[in-house]
Amino acid sequence: MGPCTLSVMILLLTLSPSLSYDLTIMHTNDVHARFEQFNKYGSDCSEEDEANGACFGGVARRVTKINEIRDSYENTLLLDAGDEFQGTQWFYYYQGRATSYFMNHMGYDAMALGNHEFDNGVEGLFDFLYNVTFPILSSNIDASGEPELEGMFEKSVVIDVGGERIGIVGYIYSRTPEISKPGKNLVFLDEIPSVQAEVDALVADGVNKIIALGHAGYGTDIDIAKNTVGIDIIVGGHSNSFLYTGTPPTDDVAIGPYPTVVTPENAPEDQVLIVQDYTFAKYLGFLQVTFDDDGKITEYGGNPITLDSAIEEDPATLAEINEFAIPVKEYTENVIGETYVFLNGETPICRTVECNMGNVVTDAMLEDLVAYQNEDSWSDVAISIMNGGGIRASIAQACT
């Protein structure tokens, strides 16, 4: 090789740009068994709502948008940050079976466990875990005391997306035993050290693009971003936070930008992008990032996509949803009452001030207790208390 040839090679190497890698992340959280489309309150979408174009979400509509994005972009991930369980009669009828079926159908790549996945105890989670075809993640649950559950979820996973290895670490709210029913045999560890340990293991394995997928709330996500090193993106849930950059497309109020950018305290040269997708899959989270050769994010953008009536429901999926809905409707067709006013069960209301849905629930509890009192009751004065977090949806006027 002559000196001229060598000079040309050096020049080419000098002028060649570093390789970049584009990744598109779709994500959901706190879906709470919303298989069918729903109104702005998260309740059943009426014929009037549908006629007015006031219906949102539903699996069939989500499928349409997911397929459209997969057809448009080369490297995609579809992630869920937990709390698929609980919230509608679909869950009470199917437990986790419909959830696993339709999440498999949509092609989710990974999911973090949420606190509501334990609402029916550990045994209530088995069917779901047996049937999913994608990894379920949590780095801060010690399941060694629950042999049947051990090995049914992972701390992290590495997924090849377009020839690049993407590490995904799961985590769950460490105080889950206080708000759900995971039993006495599972140990829930602090989020930050658990996540950091798993990130370190991935980095040691040569992974330089890492997503933390967790169900612990927006505030905890920010704490994790500040107090760990090596995470690029956090896809969160639990707090049902609506993040949006710019003017939101609906009357939902954003509590922060999408993504929220945090600088780690021990790595001021880095940045962590935090996203969350509100609740019920009313939106589909949509984040696009560009990484350089070293795994550093150089560009990012995106916003939650509103799954409204402008997006057609996938016909084949809708046919399956309608088939699944038949026994659910039979299960719920027994009329127990009718409301002459709108019963407000909206999360921002019932978790902060008195709401009439809470009044109905507590009055019913009190009346039931009084009906069964007898001469041995210690008092005929009683109160009823309901936690706001247990109220999950509204009931429209005249609905039964």
C-alpha positions as a printed NumPy array, in Angstrom:
array([[  0.   ,   0.   ,   0.   ],
       [  1.506,   3.316,  -1.083],
       [  1.512,   6.566,   0.911],
       [ -1.152,   8.106,  -1.376],
       [ -3.546,   5.214,  -0.778],
       [ -2.997,   5.454,   2.97 ],
       [ -3.632,   9.203,   2.899],
       [ -6.94 ,   8.687,   1.074],
       [ -8.049,   6.074,   3.628],
       [ -7.23 ,   8.383,   6.536],
       [ -9.117,  11.215,   4.847],
       [-12.189,   9.022,   4.287],
       [-12.169,   7.864,   7.896],
       [-11.87 ,  11.45 ,   9.075],
       [-14.728,  12.68 ,   6.913],
       [-17.09 ,   9.722,   7.495],
       [-19.92 ,  10.662,   9.846],
       [-20.519,   8.498,  12.897],
       [-23.317,   6.018,  12.428],
       [-26.661,   6.887,  13.95 ],
       [-29.578,   4.684,  14.927],
       [-33.232,   5.716,  14.964],
       [-35.72 ,   4.063,  17.319],
       [-39.473,   4.599,  17.562],
       [-41.121,   3.659,  20.866],
       [-44.87 ,   3.16 ,  21.174],
       [-46.134,   2.77 ,  24.721],
       [-49.159,   2.483,  26.999],
       [-49.761,   2.309,  30.737],
       [-52.684,   1.964,  33.147],
       [-54.988,   0.612,  30.437],
       [-57.256,  -0.939,  33.081],
       [-59.165,  -3.382,  30.897],
       [-60.382,  -0.86 ,  28.315],
       [-60.847,  -3.3  ,  25.437],
       [-63.755,  -1.46 ,  23.823],
       [-63.858,   2.211,  22.895],
       [-64.993,   4.561,  25.662],
       [-66.202,   8.12 ,  26.23 ],
       [-64.181,  10.999,  27.679],
       [-64.918,   9.759,  31.191],
       [-63.522,   6.287,  30.516],
       [-67.022,   4.766,  30.596],
       [-68.946,   2.877,  27.908],
       [-69.236,   4.719,  24.625],
       [-72.95 ,   5.254,  23.925],
       [-74.58 ,   5.402,  20.498],
       [-74.879,   9.157,  20.968],
       [-71.167,   9.438,  21.825],
       [-70.283,   7.424,  18.743],
       [-72.546,   9.518,  16.512],
       [-70.855,  12.661,  17.836],
       [-67.356,  11.281,  17.289],
       [-66.757,  11.359,  21.043],
       [-65.31 ,   7.872,  21.5  ],
       [-61.676,   7.089,  22.261],
       [-59.316,   4.169,  22.458],
       [-60.177,   0.507,  22.348],
       [-57.958,  -2.323,  21.165],
       [-59.21 ,  -2.221,  17.558],
       [-58.353,   1.472,  17.173],
       [-54.975,   0.936,  18.827],
       [-54.191,  -1.871,  16.374],
       [-54.803,   0.459,  13.428],
       [-52.328,   3.058,  14.7  ],
       [-49.732,   0.488,  15.799],
       [-49.767,  -1.139,  12.361],
       [-49.537,   2.252,  10.661],
       [-46.464,   3.205,  12.694],
       [-44.801,  -0.16 ,  12.141],
       [-45.338,   0.243,   8.401],
       [-43.862,   3.755,   8.48 ],
       [-40.744,   3.286,  10.629],
       [-38.052,   0.644,  10.517],
       [-37.064,   0.166,  14.166],
       [-40.008,   0.045,  16.566],
       [-40.81 ,  -1.136,  20.075],
       [-44.228,  -1.516,  21.718],
       [-44.075,  -1.351,  25.518],
       [-46.557,  -1.341,  28.398],
       [-45.797,   0.08 ,  31.849],
       [-48.269,  -1.979,  33.869],
       [-51.78 ,  -1.956,  35.318],
       [-53.485,  -3.744,  32.456],
       [-55.685,  -5.425,  35.093],
       [-58.786,  -4.074,  36.847],
       [-61.252,  -1.384,  35.836],
       [-64.122,  -2.85 ,  33.795],
       [-66.383,  -5.892,  33.744],
       [-64.077,  -7.369,  31.127],
       [-61.51 ,  -7.944,  33.831],
       [-63.988,  -9.418,  36.293],
       [-65.219, -11.856,  33.653],
       [-61.982, -12.806,  31.864],
       [-59.442, -12.005,  34.601],
       [-56.147, -11.835,  32.665],
       [-57.091, -14.106,  29.762],
       [-58.449, -11.432,  27.417],
       [-55.534,  -9.167,  28.333],
       [-52.904, -11.721,  27.34 ],
       [-54.77 , -12.613,  24.145],
       [-55.082,  -9.078,  22.821],
       [-51.639,  -7.926,  23.977],
       [-50.184, -10.891,  22.081],
       [-52.344,  -9.893,  19.116],
       [-50.96 ,  -6.337,  19.178],
       [-47.397,  -7.629,  19.374],
       [-46.176,  -6.037,  22.591],
       [-42.426,  -6.422,  23.081],
       [-42.323,  -6.122,  26.888],
       [-44.434,  -5.127,  29.897],
       [-43.665,  -4.083,  33.454],
       [-45.783,  -5.493,  36.257],
       [-48.099,  -2.969,  37.923],
       [-49.648,  -3.059,  41.385],
       [-53.115,  -3.944,  40.031],
       [-51.727,  -7.098,  38.452],
       [-51.722,  -8.432,  42.038],
       [-55.296,  -7.438,  42.939],
       [-56.433, -11.07 ,  42.838],
       [-53.355, -12.306,  44.627],
       [-50.403, -14.091,  43.095],
       [-52.642, -16.91 ,  41.911],
       [-54.732, -14.412,  39.945],
       [-51.676, -13.55 ,  37.867],
       [-50.75 , -17.07 ,  36.773],
       [-53.041, -17.383,  33.726],
       [-51.792, -14.102,  32.328],
       [-48.132, -14.974,  32.825],
       [-48.578, -18.449,  31.327],
       [-50.202, -17.103,  28.174],
       [-48.237, -13.984,  27.21 ],
       [-45.716, -14.355,  24.415],
       [-43.526, -11.424,  25.458],
       [-41.338, -10.797,  28.53 ],
       [-42.848,  -9.485,  31.775],
       [-40.361,  -7.418,  33.776],
       [-39.596,  -6.306,  37.317],
       [-36.127,  -5.875,  38.781],
       [-37.288,  -5.102,  42.33 ],
       [-39.453,  -8.113,  43.198],
       [-37.776, -10.965,  45.047],
       [-39.931, -14.003,  44.232],
       [-37.693, -16.608,  45.867],
       [-40.342, -17.154,  48.547],
       [-43.03 , -17.801,  45.94 ],
       [-41.711, -20.772,  43.921],
       [-44.681, -20.889,  41.531],
       [-44.041, -17.3  ,  40.453],
       [-40.267, -17.398,  40.389],
       [-38.983, -17.524,  36.834],
       [-42.25 , -16.291,  35.317],
       [-40.937, -12.752,  34.973],
       [-37.481, -11.286,  34.382],
       [-35.496,  -8.388,  35.788],
       [-34.541,  -7.227,  32.319],
       [-34.439,  -8.296,  28.717],
       [-32.286,  -7.497,  25.699],
       [-34.187,  -7.196,  22.425],
       [-32.599,  -6.993,  18.983],
       [-34.259,  -4.177,  17.058],
       [-32.855,  -3.668,  13.575],
       [-29.496,  -5.143,  14.516],
       [-29.075,  -3.082,  17.699],
       [-29.356,  -4.53 ,  21.205],
       [-31.877,  -2.609,  23.319],
       [-31.85 ,  -3.314,  27.051],
       [-35.119,  -2.958,  28.967],
       [-35.216,  -3.001,  32.791],
       [-38.51 ,  -3.369,  34.649],
       [-39.577,  -2.023,  38.041],
       [-42.715,  -1.679,  40.164],
       [-43.865,   0.586,  42.993],
       [-42.001,  -0.653,  46.072],
       [-45.043,  -0.089,  48.316],
       [-47.276,  -2.373,  46.273],
       [-48.097,  -4.584,  49.316],
       [-49.815,  -1.557,  50.879],
       [-52.155,  -0.989,  47.932],
       [-52.679,  -4.431,  46.418],
       [-52.636,  -8.105,  47.43 ],
       [-49.362,  -9.736,  46.408],
       [-49.301, -11.899,  49.54 ],
       [-46.595, -12.343,  52.14 ],
       [-44.076, -14.304,  50.092],
       [-42.997, -11.623,  47.638],
       [-40.479,  -8.984,  48.714],
       [-40.691,  -5.577,  47.036],
       [-37.326,  -3.809,  47.028],
       [-36.408,  -0.146,  46.599],
       [-36.648,   0.921,  42.984],
       [-33.416,   2.898,  42.557],
       [-30.786,   0.357,  43.708],
       [-32.647,  -2.488,  42.005],
       [-32.809,  -0.679,  38.68 ],
       [-29.19 ,   0.491,  38.915],
       [-27.931,  -3.035,  39.575],
       [-29.69 ,  -4.35 ,  36.492],
       [-28.532,  -1.419,  34.35 ],
       [-24.962,  -2.13 ,  35.46 ],
       [-25.368,  -5.767,  34.405],
       [-26.603,  -4.719,  30.971],
       [-23.751,  -2.24 ,  30.513],
       [-21.277,  -4.956,  31.507],
       [-22.829,  -7.092,  28.768],
       [-22.088,  -4.389,  26.208],
       [-25.567,  -2.88 ,  25.948],
       [-25.432,   0.906,  25.477],
       [-29.093,   1.715,  24.775],
       [-31.19 ,   1.164,  27.902],
       [-34.866,   1.75 ,  28.652],
       [-36.312,   1.573,  32.166],
       [-39.914,   0.362,  31.953],
       [-41.708,   0.856,  35.232],
       [-44.847,   1.309,  37.24 ],
       [-44.042,   3.597,  40.166],
       [-45.318,   7.065,  39.207],
       [-43.993,  10.182,  37.507],
       [-42.296,  11.486,  40.662],
       [-40.454,   8.22 ,  41.225],
       [-39.472,   8.11 ,  37.551],
       [-37.833,  11.52 ,  37.969],
       [-36.034,  10.311,  41.117],
       [-34.771,   7.248,  39.254],
       [-33.529,   9.406,  36.384],
       [-31.683,  11.73 ,  38.781],
       [-30.138,   9.023,  40.938],
       [-29.016,   6.38 ,  38.457],
       [-26.451,   6.251,  35.676],
       [-26.804,   4.505,  32.336],
       [-30.515,   4.869,  31.581],
       [-31.474,   6.611,  28.348],
       [-35.273,   6.484,  28.475],
       [-37.878,   5.857,  31.179],
       [-41.319,   4.657,  30.103],
       [-43.512,   5.044,  33.166],
       [-46.949,   4.454,  34.597],
       [-48.955,   4.321,  37.845],
       [-49.614,   8.053,  38.28 ],
       [-51.713,   8.245,  35.078],
       [-49.731,  11.334,  34.121],
       [-50.546,  13.157,  30.905],
       [-47.356,  14.574,  29.41 ],
       [-47.489,  16.705,  26.282],
       [-45.348,  19.263,  24.489],
       [-47.326,  22.083,  22.916],
       [-51.105,  22.503,  22.947],
       [-52.883,  19.254,  23.913],
       [-55.364,  17.908,  21.357],
       [-58.073,  17.315,  23.989],
       [-59.175,  18.949,  27.234],
       [-56.759,  16.768,  29.217],
       [-54.283,  18.972,  31.081],
       [-50.597,  18.122,  30.711],
       [-48.584,  18.106,  33.944],
       [-45.244,  18.185,  32.167],
       [-43.514,  18.096,  28.78 ],
       [-43.236,  15.005,  26.591],
       [-40.612,  13.85 ,  27.011],
       [-39.549,  15.237,  30.373],
       [-35.763,  15.594,  30.246],
       [-33.754,  14.943,  33.419],
       [-30.003,  15.239,  34.008],
       [-28.565,  12.516,  36.282],
       [-26.776,  13.96 ,  39.305],
       [-23.734,  11.722,  38.832],
       [-23.599,  12.018,  35.038],
       [-24.209,  15.687,  34.138],
       [-23.182,  15.037,  30.54 ],
       [-26.123,  12.638,  30.073],
       [-29.86 ,  13.131,  29.72 ],
       [-32.773,  10.817,  30.503],
       [-36.062,  11.101,  28.624],
       [-39.19 ,  10.327,  30.681],
       [-42.526,   9.556,  29.041],
       [-45.94 ,   8.388,  30.22 ],
       [-49.21 ,   7.851,  28.348],
       [-52.013,   9.063,  30.652],
       [-54.467,   6.153,  31.118],
       [-56.903,   3.726,  29.431],
       [-54.874,   3.91 ,  26.171],
       [-56.843,   6.987,  25.216],
       [-53.559,   7.908,  23.568],
       [-50.71 ,   5.885,  22.133],
       [-47.366,   7.099,  23.418],
       [-45.042,   7.925,  20.513],
       [-41.372,   8.749,  21.125],
       [-38.667,   8.895,  18.485],
       [-34.991,   9.017,  19.388],
       [-31.699,   8.986,  17.539],
       [-28.619,   7.406,  19.133],
       [-25.01 ,   7.892,  18.12 ],
       [-22.414,   5.108,  17.954],
       [-21.765,   5.37 ,  21.687],
       [-25.424,   4.968,  22.592],
       [-25.955,   8.638,  23.438],
       [-29.216,  10.297,  22.427],
       [-28.576,  13.066,  19.906],
       [-32.144,  13.854,  18.821],
       [-35.634,  13.169,  20.138],
       [-39.239,  14.122,  19.547],
       [-42.816,  12.951,  19.687],
       [-46.071,  13.262,  21.609],
       [-48.934,  10.978,  22.62 ],
       [-51.22 ,  10.276,  19.66 ],
       [-54.923,  10.708,  20.396],
       [-56.834,   7.534,  19.554],
       [-60.082,   9.253,  18.625],
       [-62.807,   8.675,  16.053],
       [-60.568,   9.996,  13.275],
       [-58.712,   6.675,  13.497],
       [-60.663,   3.743,  12.099],
       [-61.019,   0.645,  14.236],
       [-59.279,  -2.341,  12.646],
       [-62.178,  -4.448,  11.271],
       [-60.731,  -7.894,  12.02 ],
       [-59.763,  -6.931,  15.559],
       [-63.12 ,  -5.254,  16.14 ],
       [-64.886,  -8.46 ,  15.107],
       [-62.903, -10.359,  17.738],
       [-63.609,  -7.712,  20.377],
       [-67.32 ,  -7.934,  19.632],
       [-67.179, -11.716,  19.982],
       [-65.365, -11.461,  23.316],
       [-67.888,  -8.849,  24.454],
       [-70.933, -11.133,  24.137],
       [-70.463, -13.057,  27.412],
       [-69.311,  -9.881,  29.174],
       [-72.569,  -8.159,  28.268],
       [-74.551, -11.216,  29.402],
       [-72.59 , -11.176,  32.639],
       [-73.456,  -7.524,  33.253],
       [-77.01 ,  -7.303,  31.904],
       [-78.641,  -7.742,  35.313],
       [-79.993,  -4.254,  36.088],
       [-79.462,  -3.237,  39.707],
       [-80.346,   0.444,  39.461],
       [-80.408,   3.628,  37.449],
       [-78.828,   7.004,  38.049],
       [-80.668,  10.241,  37.318],
       [-77.508,  12.333,  37.586],
       [-73.987,  12.034,  36.243],
       [-71.865,  10.155,  38.797],
       [-68.396,  11.646,  38.598],
       [-65.678,   9.088,  39.226],
       [-62.886,  10.992,  37.491],
       [-59.488,  10.331,  39.058],
       [-58.415,  14.023,  39.332],
       [-61.664,  14.774,  41.192],
       [-62.162,  11.793,  43.487],
       [-58.521,  11.71 ,  44.579],
       [-58.51 ,  15.359,  45.635],
       [-62.016,  16.457,  46.711],
       [-65.426,  15.029,  47.506],
       [-67.127,  13.425,  44.494],
       [-70.667,  12.157,  44.139],
       [-69.515,   8.719,  42.965],
       [-67.67 ,   8.404,  46.261],
       [-70.808,   9.461,  48.107],
       [-72.839,   6.748,  46.367],
       [-70.26 ,   4.085,  47.183],
       [-69.905,   5.04 ,  50.845],
       [-73.661,   5.486,  51.333],
       [-74.196,   2.005,  49.891],
       [-71.581,   0.548,  52.222],
       [-73.213,   2.255,  55.191],
       [-76.729,   1.141,  54.276],
       [-75.536,  -2.427,  53.834],
       [-73.961,  -2.37 ,  57.292],
       [-77.049,  -0.861,  58.925],
       [-79.262,  -3.479,  57.283],
       [-77.334,  -6.242,  59.038],
       [-77.043,  -4.613,  62.455],
       [-78.63 ,  -6.4  ,  65.381],
       [-79.007,  -5.971,  69.113],
       [-75.393,  -6.98 ,  69.614],
       [-74.08 ,  -4.09 ,  67.496],
       [-71.97 ,  -1.782,  69.63 ],
       [-73.483,   1.35 ,  68.072],
       [-76.134,   2.441,  65.595],
       [-73.868,   5.269,  64.464],
       [-71.467,   4.325,  61.67 ],
       [-69.32 ,   5.972,  59.069],
       [-67.966,   4.659,  55.794],
       [-64.646,   5.581,  54.202],
       [-63.59 ,   4.873,  50.624],
       [-60.143,   5.584,  49.241],
       [-60.249,   7.77 ,  46.151],
       [-57.881,   5.43 ,  44.32 ],
       [-60.515,   2.71 ,  44.413],
       [-62.927,   4.777,  42.32 ],
       [-62.015,   4.153,  38.713],
       [-64.756,   5.399,  36.381],
       [-67.824,   7.574,  36.044],
       [-71.404,   6.507,  35.293],
       [-73.365,   8.597,  32.828],
       [-76.823,   9.93 ,  33.616],
       [-79.629,   7.371,  33.095],
       [-77.108,   4.513,  32.799],
       [-77.851,   1.316,  34.711]])
